XYZ file of C-alpha atoms in Angstrom:
741
model
C -6.601 1.687 24.148
C -7.809 5.180 24.007
C -9.186 5.524 20.502
C -9.012 9.301 20.536
C -6.606 10.888 18.280
C -4.072 12.984 20.236
C -1.118 15.265 19.258
C 2.027 15.425 21.433
C 5.333 17.482 20.837
C 8.823 17.389 22.191
C 12.431 16.465 21.931
C 13.765 12.912 21.338
C 15.488 12.002 24.574
C 16.707 8.558 23.397
C 16.152 5.906 20.858
C 15.607 2.553 22.606
C 15.017 0.424 19.669
C 15.346 0.877 15.753
C 14.423 -1.385 12.918
C 16.262 0.195 9.924
C 14.332 -1.884 7.325
C 10.717 -0.846 8.206
C 11.338 2.431 10.328
C 9.788 0.909 13.563
C 11.130 2.635 16.580
C 10.805 2.839 20.378
C 11.943 6.233 21.708
C 11.707 8.544 24.734
C 10.151 11.957 24.024
C 10.711 14.778 26.379
C 7.381 16.675 26.359
C 8.096 19.681 28.433
C 9.846 17.784 31.140
C 7.337 14.846 31.073
C 8.888 11.618 29.429
C 6.661 9.779 27.182
C 7.535 6.236 25.526
C 6.557 6.457 21.806
C 6.286 3.562 19.422
C 5.439 3.354 15.665
C 6.970 3.234 12.154
C 8.360 6.769 12.087
C 11.480 6.371 9.978
C 15.058 7.212 10.844
C 14.618 9.152 14.073
C 17.665 10.557 16.054
C 18.322 11.742 19.446
C 17.851 15.496 19.835
C 15.019 15.819 16.988
C 11.968 17.828 17.665
C 8.799 16.069 16.836
C 5.204 16.589 16.395
C 3.267 13.154 16.644
C -0.320 12.315 16.262
C -1.830 8.976 17.540
C -3.124 7.636 20.759
C -2.011 6.124 23.948
C -2.020 2.325 24.478
C -1.356 0.318 27.594
C 1.226 -2.596 27.365
C 0.883 -5.427 29.937
C 4.637 -5.247 30.382
C 5.677 -1.782 29.732
C 2.741 0.262 30.701
C 1.453 3.346 28.835
C 2.925 4.128 25.493
C 2.000 6.538 22.728
C 1.457 4.838 19.476
C 2.378 7.253 16.659
C 0.607 7.249 13.379
C 2.095 10.433 11.753
C 5.318 12.519 12.487
C 6.312 16.022 11.707
C 10.054 17.053 12.191
C 11.195 20.435 13.413
C 15.015 21.210 12.820
C 16.838 21.666 16.151
C 17.668 25.358 16.437
C 20.111 25.995 19.460
C 23.690 24.858 19.323
C 23.056 22.408 22.132
C 20.106 20.918 20.244
C 22.145 20.545 17.068
C 25.189 19.010 18.768
C 22.951 16.445 20.464
C 21.300 15.608 17.127
C 24.289 15.257 14.647
C 26.325 13.618 17.439
C 23.673 10.914 18.282
C 25.202 8.391 15.779
C 22.861 9.405 12.827
C 25.883 10.757 11.036
C 28.472 7.836 10.795
C 31.843 8.822 12.305
C 30.609 11.999 13.933
C 30.568 11.517 17.641
C 29.250 13.807 20.269
C 32.600 15.349 21.076
C 33.234 16.261 17.487
C 29.566 17.559 17.224
C 30.162 20.000 20.028
C 33.247 21.366 18.540
C 31.315 21.783 15.100
C 28.537 23.804 16.934
C 31.054 25.758 18.821
C 32.506 26.856 15.488
C 29.408 27.330 13.311
C 26.704 27.753 16.042
C 23.023 27.960 14.859
C 24.318 27.837 11.158
C 25.828 24.396 11.647
C 23.112 22.459 9.874
C 23.227 25.002 6.835
C 26.891 24.572 6.623
C 26.543 20.764 6.542
C 23.908 20.818 3.931
C 25.285 23.691 1.567
C 29.059 24.088 2.361
C 30.155 20.711 4.054
C 33.877 21.332 3.054
C 33.861 24.110 5.549
C 33.578 21.517 8.455
C 37.360 20.934 7.889
C 37.980 24.250 9.596
C 37.231 22.215 12.822
C 40.173 20.523 14.347
C 40.254 16.831 13.629
C 38.004 16.819 10.674
C 39.852 16.225 7.106
C 38.321 17.558 4.030
C 37.463 13.940 2.925
C 35.533 13.476 6.205
C 33.823 16.835 5.935
C 32.452 16.092 2.437
C 31.421 12.536 3.688
C 29.452 14.034 6.709
C 27.741 16.441 4.365
C 26.756 13.782 2.004
C 25.205 11.736 4.942
C 23.360 14.760 6.198
C 21.919 15.629 2.688
C 20.652 12.122 2.445
C 19.016 12.243 5.767
C 17.394 15.581 4.901
C 16.086 14.065 1.625
C 14.662 10.965 3.330
C 13.129 13.040 6.079
C 11.639 15.569 3.532
C 10.273 12.635 1.267
C 8.662 11.122 4.480
C 7.020 14.478 5.307
C 5.847 15.004 1.721
C 4.426 11.477 1.308
C 2.839 11.530 4.750
C 0.430 14.205 3.244
C -1.074 11.502 1.285
C -1.126 8.766 3.915
C 1.827 6.984 2.622
C 3.925 5.381 5.329
C 7.733 6.108 6.191
C 8.563 2.489 5.165
C 7.099 3.096 1.712
C 8.961 6.501 1.605
C 12.327 4.808 2.211
C 11.614 2.243 -0.740
C 10.865 5.335 -2.888
C 14.037 7.066 -1.855
C 16.068 3.920 -2.514
C 14.800 3.794 -6.000
C 14.744 7.494 -6.952
C 17.059 9.273 -4.331
C 17.083 13.123 -4.631
C 14.823 13.072 -7.574
C 12.078 11.277 -5.597
C 9.556 14.269 -4.971
C 10.083 15.802 -8.489
C 9.502 12.534 -10.064
C 6.398 11.699 -8.031
C 5.020 15.171 -8.647
C 5.405 14.587 -12.438
C 4.082 10.904 -12.289
C 2.631 9.741 -9.031
C 2.014 6.284 -10.593
C 5.786 5.634 -10.108
C 4.676 4.566 -6.776
C 3.234 1.482 -8.236
C 6.473 0.437 -9.867
C 8.548 -2.518 -8.833
C 10.620 -1.822 -5.875
C 7.990 0.373 -4.231
C 4.916 -1.706 -5.036
C 1.959 0.536 -3.514
C -1.443 -0.167 -4.791
C -2.874 1.532 -7.875
C -5.530 3.054 -5.667
C -3.000 4.762 -3.341
C -1.108 6.217 -6.422
C -4.576 7.366 -7.892
C -5.500 8.963 -4.772
C -2.130 10.594 -4.573
C -2.458 11.863 -8.201
C -5.920 13.402 -7.461
C -4.616 15.073 -4.273
C -1.565 16.535 -6.116
C -3.949 17.780 -9.009
C -6.233 19.431 -6.392
C -3.316 21.026 -4.354
C -1.638 22.419 -7.501
C -5.038 23.376 -9.165
C -4.316 21.194 -12.182
C -7.150 19.227 -13.768
C -6.901 15.411 -13.119
C -6.532 13.632 -16.615
C -8.233 10.277 -16.238
C -7.065 9.189 -19.587
C -3.426 10.335 -19.069
C -0.963 7.907 -20.475
C 0.938 7.275 -17.222
C -2.363 6.603 -15.415
C -3.571 4.190 -18.160
C -0.290 2.238 -18.239
C -0.136 1.949 -14.529
C -3.882 0.768 -14.550
C -3.193 -1.880 -17.031
C -0.158 -2.948 -14.943
C -2.294 -3.090 -11.799
C -5.057 -5.279 -13.564
C -2.433 -7.651 -15.089
C -0.696 -7.769 -11.555
C -4.011 -8.408 -9.918
C -4.609 -11.379 -12.391
C -1.216 -12.607 -11.875
C -2.011 -12.847 -8.270
C -4.792 -15.327 -8.919
C -2.496 -17.240 -11.301
C -2.693 -15.853 -14.784
C 0.449 -14.977 -16.608
C -1.532 -13.205 -19.385
C -5.061 -12.084 -20.281
C -6.795 -12.022 -23.546
C -6.535 -8.328 -24.773
C -10.368 -8.029 -25.118
C -10.969 -8.954 -21.480
C -8.214 -6.554 -20.325
C -9.646 -3.783 -22.351
C -13.108 -4.323 -21.022
C -11.883 -4.480 -17.497
C -9.558 -1.354 -17.992
C -12.257 0.822 -19.657
C -14.770 -0.055 -16.807
C -12.170 0.093 -13.855
C -10.303 3.284 -14.948
C -13.136 5.057 -16.439
C -11.334 5.537 -19.844
C -12.012 5.234 -23.607
C -10.961 2.310 -25.818
C -8.546 4.515 -27.690
C -6.913 5.581 -24.325
C -6.679 1.860 -23.490
C -4.977 1.119 -26.832
C -2.595 3.985 -26.381
C -1.531 2.769 -23.051
C -1.297 -0.955 -23.832
C 0.644 -0.561 -27.229
C 2.696 2.452 -25.923
C 3.605 0.250 -22.862
C 4.585 -2.568 -25.098
C 6.836 -0.268 -27.280
C 8.687 0.627 -24.211
C 9.009 -2.967 -22.992
C 6.416 -2.725 -20.076
C 3.973 -5.099 -21.717
C 4.171 -7.873 -24.238
C 1.364 -8.639 -26.801
C 1.179 -12.040 -28.466
C -1.154 -13.446 -31.023
C -2.357 -17.101 -30.296
C -4.635 -18.634 -32.934
C -5.925 -15.292 -34.216
C -6.416 -13.696 -30.616
C -4.378 -11.090 -28.952
C -3.048 -11.727 -25.434
C -1.241 -9.217 -23.158
C 1.115 -9.817 -20.379
C 3.618 -8.039 -18.092
C 7.002 -8.265 -19.599
C 8.534 -10.276 -16.699
C 6.083 -13.121 -17.261
C 6.675 -13.014 -20.988
C 10.381 -13.167 -20.436
C 9.836 -16.029 -18.026
C 7.825 -18.062 -20.398
C 9.866 -17.362 -23.470
C 13.002 -18.375 -21.640
C 11.312 -21.645 -20.222
C 10.239 -22.429 -23.908
C 13.718 -21.884 -25.275
C 15.615 -23.652 -22.535
C 13.275 -26.671 -22.599
C 13.729 -26.897 -26.375
C 17.370 -26.848 -26.093
C 17.287 -29.495 -23.554
C 15.023 -31.666 -25.659
C 17.640 -31.573 -28.445
C 20.105 -33.158 -25.938
C 17.634 -35.970 -25.308
C 19.247 -39.352 -26.450
C 17.862 -40.513 -29.769
C 18.847 -44.137 -29.037
C 16.457 -46.774 -27.845
C 18.676 -47.870 -24.987
C 17.031 -50.169 -22.581
C 17.797 -50.183 -19.005
C 15.789 -53.401 -18.222
C 18.778 -55.335 -16.816
C 19.629 -52.510 -14.355
C 16.181 -52.134 -13.288
C 15.948 -55.960 -12.732
C 19.017 -55.664 -10.548
C 17.268 -52.990 -8.366
C 14.043 -55.173 -8.180
C 16.147 -58.133 -6.925
C 18.104 -56.060 -4.482
C 15.102 -54.378 -3.079
C 12.723 -57.423 -3.146
C 10.160 -55.633 -5.199
C 8.447 -55.981 -8.604
C 7.854 -52.809 -10.577
C 4.776 -52.703 -12.880
C 5.014 -51.913 -16.563
C 4.542 -48.186 -16.383
C 6.925 -47.975 -13.473
C 9.618 -49.525 -15.688
C 8.830 -47.245 -18.444
C 9.074 -44.274 -16.113
C 12.400 -45.483 -14.723
C 13.770 -46.055 -18.261
C 12.508 -42.783 -19.510
C 14.239 -40.829 -16.639
C 17.532 -42.594 -17.306
C 17.386 -42.229 -21.229
C 16.084 -38.529 -21.405
C 17.744 -35.418 -20.068
C 14.237 -34.111 -19.529
C 11.494 -36.149 -18.148
C 8.005 -35.696 -16.317
C 7.027 -38.390 -13.790
C 3.474 -37.962 -12.532
C 0.792 -39.955 -10.764
C -1.809 -39.810 -7.968
C -1.569 -41.107 -4.362
C -0.817 -44.905 -4.150
C 0.550 -45.344 -7.703
C 4.119 -45.953 -6.776
C 5.628 -42.604 -7.596
C 7.952 -42.491 -4.757
C 9.059 -46.197 -5.254
C 9.693 -45.296 -8.919
C 11.782 -42.282 -8.074
C 13.778 -44.079 -5.516
C 14.849 -46.568 -8.385
C 15.823 -43.780 -10.515
C 17.903 -42.126 -7.786
C 19.741 -45.563 -7.008
C 20.462 -46.033 -10.714
C 21.730 -42.552 -11.325
C 24.035 -42.874 -8.111
C 25.250 -46.218 -9.398
C 26.231 -44.311 -12.730
C 28.125 -41.869 -10.441
C 25.893 -38.912 -11.335
C 25.717 -36.127 -8.656
C 22.282 -35.258 -7.587
C 20.394 -32.324 -6.273
C 16.883 -32.795 -4.963
C 14.581 -29.891 -4.241
C 10.920 -28.975 -3.710
C 9.062 -25.682 -3.585
C 8.497 -25.440 0.184
C 10.474 -26.453 3.313
C 7.784 -28.918 4.371
C 7.777 -30.671 0.945
C 11.575 -30.766 0.899
C 11.566 -32.424 4.293
C 9.023 -35.036 3.256
C 10.968 -35.586 -0.046
C 14.181 -36.258 1.958
C 12.229 -38.597 4.355
C 10.867 -40.637 1.432
C 14.116 -40.857 -0.642
C 16.635 -40.860 2.076
C 18.515 -38.327 0.190
C 19.265 -34.579 1.300
C 16.660 -32.391 -0.280
C 16.199 -28.699 0.037
C 13.768 -25.834 -1.007
C 14.321 -24.594 -4.547
C 15.073 -21.250 -3.120
C 17.993 -22.514 -1.051
C 19.199 -24.807 -3.921
C 19.444 -21.602 -6.093
C 20.999 -19.667 -3.164
C 18.698 -16.728 -2.563
C 20.254 -13.404 -2.927
C 18.666 -9.915 -2.701
C 19.604 -6.960 -4.974
C 20.512 -3.451 -3.408
C 16.805 -2.558 -4.267
C 15.607 -5.565 -2.098
C 14.456 -7.432 -5.203
C 14.685 -11.240 -5.378
C 17.664 -12.725 -7.117
C 19.678 -15.958 -6.987
C 23.249 -16.625 -6.955
C 22.911 -19.664 -9.214
C 22.242 -18.747 -12.773
C 23.659 -19.282 -16.332
C 27.019 -17.762 -15.292
C 27.206 -19.826 -12.048
C 25.159 -23.016 -12.644
C 24.372 -25.853 -10.374
C 27.183 -28.526 -10.419
C 24.666 -31.540 -10.264
C 24.490 -33.918 -13.115
C 20.770 -34.555 -12.439
C 18.335 -32.259 -10.764
C 15.037 -33.719 -9.416
C 12.199 -31.377 -8.357
C 9.315 -32.787 -6.504
C 5.695 -31.302 -6.087
C 6.054 -29.532 -9.416
C 2.405 -28.490 -9.542
C 3.486 -25.806 -6.898
C 6.094 -24.249 -9.040
C 5.216 -21.046 -10.740
C 6.454 -19.384 -13.819
C 9.010 -17.117 -12.255
C 10.647 -19.739 -10.108
C 10.753 -22.250 -12.957
C 12.484 -19.776 -15.072
C 15.047 -19.298 -12.261
C 15.494 -22.992 -11.864
C 16.095 -23.585 -15.638
C 18.552 -20.737 -15.665
C 20.724 -22.434 -13.040
C 20.614 -26.010 -14.583
C 23.671 -26.578 -16.728
C 22.800 -27.281 -20.313
C 23.851 -31.094 -20.276
C 22.220 -31.757 -16.794
C 19.328 -34.215 -16.504
C 16.177 -32.662 -15.216
C 13.363 -34.893 -13.752
C 10.161 -33.103 -12.764
C 7.843 -34.990 -10.447
C 4.354 -34.119 -9.509
C 0.729 -34.545 -9.464
C -1.045 -32.328 -12.132
C -4.446 -32.894 -10.605
C -3.590 -30.858 -7.542
C -4.047 -27.214 -7.324
C -1.766 -25.094 -9.445
C 0.886 -23.069 -7.961
C -0.053 -19.975 -5.757
C 2.140 -17.870 -8.159
C 1.187 -17.199 -11.627
C 1.361 -20.096 -14.249
C 0.248 -23.587 -14.485
C 3.652 -24.966 -15.444
C 3.184 -28.760 -14.687
C -0.141 -29.008 -16.621
C 1.093 -26.774 -19.468
C 4.179 -29.008 -19.849
C 2.368 -32.151 -19.937
C -0.481 -30.938 -22.165
C 2.004 -29.577 -24.795
C 2.672 -33.139 -25.675
C 6.198 -32.272 -26.473
C 8.171 -33.270 -23.265
C 8.509 -37.099 -22.622
C 6.966 -38.380 -19.543
C 4.974 -41.026 -17.775
C 1.811 -40.766 -15.641
C 1.433 -43.786 -13.241
C -2.185 -44.925 -12.857
C -2.199 -48.443 -11.136
C -3.247 -48.145 -7.413
C -1.226 -50.756 -5.543
C -2.804 -53.258 -3.341
C -1.709 -51.741 0.052
C -2.641 -48.226 -0.919
C -5.973 -49.656 -2.180
C -6.889 -50.479 1.410
C -6.872 -46.735 2.156
C -10.202 -45.087 1.628
C -8.273 -41.661 1.538
C -6.411 -43.155 -1.660
C -9.534 -44.673 -3.223
C -11.712 -41.624 -2.796
C -8.897 -39.232 -4.035
C -8.980 -41.275 -7.368
C -12.906 -41.111 -7.483
C -12.634 -37.402 -7.072
C -10.127 -37.014 -9.928
C -12.557 -38.859 -12.191
C -15.476 -36.609 -11.039
C -17.231 -39.300 -9.119
C -18.801 -38.981 -5.646
C -16.367 -40.317 -2.920
C -17.527 -42.939 -0.452
C -18.837 -41.177 2.377
C -20.667 -43.966 4.483
C -17.713 -46.031 5.643
C -16.997 -46.318 9.473
C -14.081 -48.566 9.582
C -11.573 -46.854 7.320
C -9.405 -43.675 7.506
C -11.911 -41.414 5.687
C -14.984 -40.292 7.657
C -17.769 -37.956 6.602
C -19.572 -35.847 9.371
C -22.943 -34.342 7.809
C -23.600 -30.761 9.124
C -26.097 -28.219 8.017
C -25.057 -24.547 8.382
C -21.807 -23.055 8.534
C -21.961 -22.296 12.385
C -22.686 -26.058 13.066
C -19.671 -27.086 10.806
C -17.417 -24.781 12.641
C -18.636 -25.981 16.120
C -17.986 -29.494 15.078
C -14.504 -28.954 13.851
C -13.545 -27.172 17.072
C -14.974 -30.167 18.998
C -13.023 -32.604 17.064
C -9.627 -30.671 17.515
C -10.143 -29.929 21.041
C -11.649 -33.241 22.552
C -12.901 -35.858 20.204
C -9.699 -36.785 18.169
C -7.394 -36.323 21.118
C -9.660 -38.764 23.183
C -10.299 -41.296 20.400
C -6.857 -41.524 18.836
C -4.470 -39.716 21.221
C -3.862 -37.116 18.654
C -2.080 -33.803 19.738
C -4.165 -30.805 18.556
C -1.020 -28.814 17.683
C 1.382 -31.495 16.114
C -0.894 -34.077 14.648
C -4.155 -32.224 13.572
C -4.500 -29.828 10.758
C -7.732 -28.147 9.825
C -7.884 -27.303 6.049
C -10.678 -25.036 4.883
C -11.469 -24.028 1.180
C -11.688 -20.239 1.942
C -10.658 -17.669 4.531
C -14.070 -15.856 4.816
C -17.405 -17.155 6.204
C -18.399 -18.867 9.587
C -16.435 -22.005 8.644
C -13.547 -20.063 6.929
C -10.069 -20.041 8.403
C -10.440 -16.584 10.062
C -13.457 -17.478 12.140
C -12.120 -20.981 12.786
C -8.684 -19.695 13.973
C -10.378 -17.465 16.506
C -12.538 -20.303 17.859
C -9.678 -22.768 17.977
C -7.347 -20.216 19.637
C -9.838 -19.833 22.275
C -10.396 -23.578 22.614
C -6.922 -24.819 22.687
C -4.725 -21.819 23.526
C -6.932 -19.537 25.681
C -5.738 -16.298 27.145
C -3.872 -16.416 30.351
C -1.957 -14.180 32.698
C 1.090 -16.255 31.941
C 0.904 -15.822 28.390
C 2.032 -12.554 26.661
C 0.306 -11.253 23.602
C 0.176 -8.505 20.976
C -2.906 -7.173 19.183
C -2.843 -6.653 15.204
C -6.154 -5.314 14.097
C -8.645 -7.814 15.007
C -6.190 -10.628 15.594
C -4.351 -11.390 18.886
C -0.959 -13.244 18.632
C -0.259 -15.084 21.786
C 2.491 -17.121 23.170
C 1.726 -20.696 22.362
C -0.250 -19.798 19.094
C 0.322 -21.875 16.005
C 1.142 -19.547 13.090
C 2.059 -19.669 9.233
C 4.332 -17.392 7.121
C 2.107 -16.499 4.216
C 4.663 -14.820 1.941
C 8.303 -15.457 1.184
C 10.599 -13.028 3.280
C 14.277 -13.383 2.516
C 15.441 -10.655 4.979
C 14.221 -12.468 8.307
C 17.123 -13.707 10.333
C 16.723 -17.033 12.202
C 18.805 -18.912 14.715
C 19.024 -22.650 15.520
C 21.605 -23.257 18.269
C 24.864 -21.801 16.839
C 23.527 -21.783 13.241
C 22.227 -18.632 11.559
C 20.441 -18.146 8.329
C 18.178 -15.961 6.495
C 14.683 -16.390 5.184
C 11.237 -17.500 6.266
C 9.162 -18.972 3.436
C 5.530 -19.064 2.322
C 3.854 -22.074 4.185
C 6.360 -22.275 7.040
C 4.394 -23.079 10.348
C 5.654 -22.249 13.554
C 4.778 -21.683 17.325
C 4.924 -18.217 19.153
C 7.423 -18.497 21.895
C 7.471 -14.767 22.966
C 5.319 -11.687 22.310
C 7.214 -8.544 23.238
C 5.522 -5.166 22.985
C 8.574 -3.378 23.925
C 10.741 -4.446 20.964
C 7.499 -4.541 19.021
C 7.437 -8.170 17.708
C 7.115 -11.876 18.261
C 9.576 -14.681 18.353
C 8.421 -17.697 16.423
C 9.903 -21.165 16.377
C 9.843 -22.445 12.833
C 10.676 -26.115 13.251
C 13.658 -25.241 15.387
C 14.494 -21.922 13.681
C 13.836 -18.955 16.089
C 12.959 -15.886 14.073
C 12.002 -12.488 15.375
C 9.047 -10.924 13.490
C 8.507 -7.150 13.983
C 5.044 -5.772 14.236
C 5.445 -4.131 10.903
C 5.512 -7.627 9.343
C 2.512 -8.991 11.165
C 0.597 -8.800 7.810
C 2.994 -11.646 6.561
C 1.812 -14.039 9.247
C -1.435 -15.717 10.111
C -2.871 -18.017 12.728
C -2.406 -21.701 11.551
C -4.836 -23.633 13.654
C -6.731 -23.573 10.440
C -5.229 -22.822 7.011
C -6.488 -22.861 3.483
C -6.060 -25.924 1.286
C -3.977 -23.631 -1.058
C -1.431 -23.003 1.896
C -1.317 -26.836 2.570
C 0.191 -27.834 -0.729
C 3.357 -29.884 -0.561
C 2.604 -30.720 3.118
C 1.381 -33.987 4.625
C -0.428 -34.282 8.177
C -1.183 -37.134 10.302
C -4.841 -36.102 10.580
C -6.777 -33.647 8.439
C -10.192 -32.125 9.194
C -11.550 -30.499 6.248
C -14.774 -28.326 6.709
C -16.710 -27.916 3.329
C -18.808 -24.779 3.374
C -20.920 -23.779 0.313
C -20.257 -20.046 1.418
C -17.324 -19.482 -1.040
C -18.976 -20.996 -4.088
C -16.107 -19.984 -6.520
C -13.704 -22.120 -4.539
C -15.788 -25.310 -4.642
C -13.849 -27.125 -7.448
C -12.331 -30.596 -7.904
C -8.689 -29.755 -7.601
C -9.246 -28.086 -4.358
C -11.197 -31.099 -2.783
C -8.526 -33.377 -4.196
C -5.561 -31.525 -2.844
C -7.073 -31.234 0.578
C -8.076 -34.983 0.698
C -4.376 -35.994 -0.315
C -2.854 -33.903 2.425
C -3.863 -36.541 5.092
C -1.714 -39.442 5.805
C -3.543 -41.580 8.448
C -6.939 -39.949 9.069
C -9.351 -37.455 7.059
C -12.527 -36.138 8.459
C -14.723 -34.106 6.044
C -17.497 -32.123 7.668
C -20.270 -30.559 5.680
C -23.045 -31.312 3.232
C -22.873 -34.248 0.805
C -24.294 -32.199 -2.060
C -21.448 -29.790 -1.734
C -18.848 -32.494 -1.850
C -20.410 -33.871 -4.871
C -20.559 -30.498 -6.527
C -16.884 -30.002 -5.757
C -16.016 -33.560 -7.442
C -18.030 -32.631 -10.514
C -16.490 -29.057 -10.982
C -13.043 -28.878 -12.775
C -13.112 -25.218 -13.687
C -10.760 -24.315 -10.873
C -7.459 -25.285 -12.568
C -8.003 -23.195 -15.716
C -5.650 -20.284 -16.113
C -4.575 -18.037 -18.943
C -0.970 -18.705 -19.907
C 1.071 -18.487 -23.055
C 3.607 -21.160 -22.261
C 1.892 -24.145 -23.931
C 1.325 -22.107 -27.135
C 4.872 -20.904 -27.062
C 6.127 -24.458 -26.698
C 4.076 -25.812 -29.464
C 4.801 -22.847 -31.668
C 1.481 -21.399 -31.783
C 2.254 -17.937 -30.126
C 3.674 -15.277 -32.310
C 4.204 -11.452 -32.160
C 1.550 -9.586 -33.932
């Protein structure tokens, strides 16, 4: 690629490909008689437009030389011929080229001014009614507004895709509102980083010769929102007000008085909520406050419906024992009975403690009582595993609730209080992965008299999203439940299971065994760890156990960064097991190369991606879904990925939502199980060396686990339980200790 920034100008000769959602286009530009293929996120481009583009030339293996545009300036077409071609290109719905020619024959060079300022005059043209004329004018004004906004925001380095999001939220008022308050760019529905809004505000102040107000109320509220959102991203639904203040004062460069004005002013307008818990103030975004408040209220109501009788299902449990030829231990019987007696119940336990056996008995007895069931888990892989273990249909929580999107592309669900789930009993597995917002949505959809059974392992990592739901519910002491603790004999023969329970207790796992399913390979530096991992995946495990490097082996690392982090391991593993070849197509994204045959993972939920499986179609690829790239197409600007039989097209604008998955973080592995796991344990990312992360990684392996690293690092992880602590108001709300100040 030629890295030199160039500028080219010309008229759009044709639009070959257009993605309306993100503004990515492929077009032919006529540059003084020389055709140039242009690619980039340029917004809504139409044939006949005059463009001035900056960017650089790239060479596609399939399509040859192309100009990759980074910025775009539009010039209005001026001659009647150019105008007819432009408005008749399909950009104005219902206005074809023949009608466009008649319009320009009537109004000439004044056509666009007529469409913008006096569209009713279009009805003077034969074949155009007054209603159509007004409709054409409205479309053209919207188009002008979007294009003007794209140009305005491009001055501050803001992409066309973000400009479209701004327009959808604020329409014709977009530019005026952003000039007045640039921090609207951070709001929900637009979602740009605070730093971008801050730089835009400074640039506007400089351009308009207005002093930049560091302590301005809009800036302070946006800054507080940014800090709370940033902390929500690492799991906290709230922060102590003192911690929030100290961070805001330092990060924003403001006074304490300015912080107080922003926090309490934002609270008055419903942007934040401030609670008092045992004499200390906590602040949270209103969305998380509403979620935890609703969870508390709904669970309280469900607890009131729990049966007060001491009904005993021992006879029914004995019938299942006889039919299945098994014998439940005392805690299992208590758990089964508790699930049947209570409308709200928590079933927890570590590996090998009979959690699945217990759950299967509950399901059998509920069905015997003619209860309709809905089984779900947070991820597709977890739901598939739940279905395999229970023999019942299970789906993701998102599919259970029927994902819907608002007109502003915000997440919503069709199932809610007004349209609840029909099931008499809802069973959720892998509850440790469920965050506050998802649990709120689930509870809104569960009918008041339904049974809700929550299953999980609270010793695993908490959810990726904010909240620590399962742990908070258990530690509140309010919700009935049973924790299974006895390791059954067959499970006790697995060193994976035995070591998992040692880790939970803070003890060093057994690392010297050579005849079990848990192996430890000591290594010194991170480079040695990485080379050992690659050797295991490429040759040693396939040769010794017949394992497939793609389907059977998964590398799980604590962190992304470092020589033994997922980023470097993915590059090394890609070169080792899916090297470049003239037979493989590929696309570059920053320093990553996506190649046909690569193993990739979706890293955020995307509800707008369409997938196909045979004749079936659906929407949505979710966080944690793993697939194989089957095609890389520079012409259409994207990848085709096979996610467990679902073929989805991922445009280049969404490449930030996928990562290579030869190696993934332990966090991303939650809810999954793999035949063989290799876990490199590096001391590079010290803040991630805690017990729940080690425990979660170990319990992802079904048949074989190999830990690579230093013995002392593993011991430190087993001893360190700080990683699961999160700020949350939920437990205090449930126990009645959280009050409004």
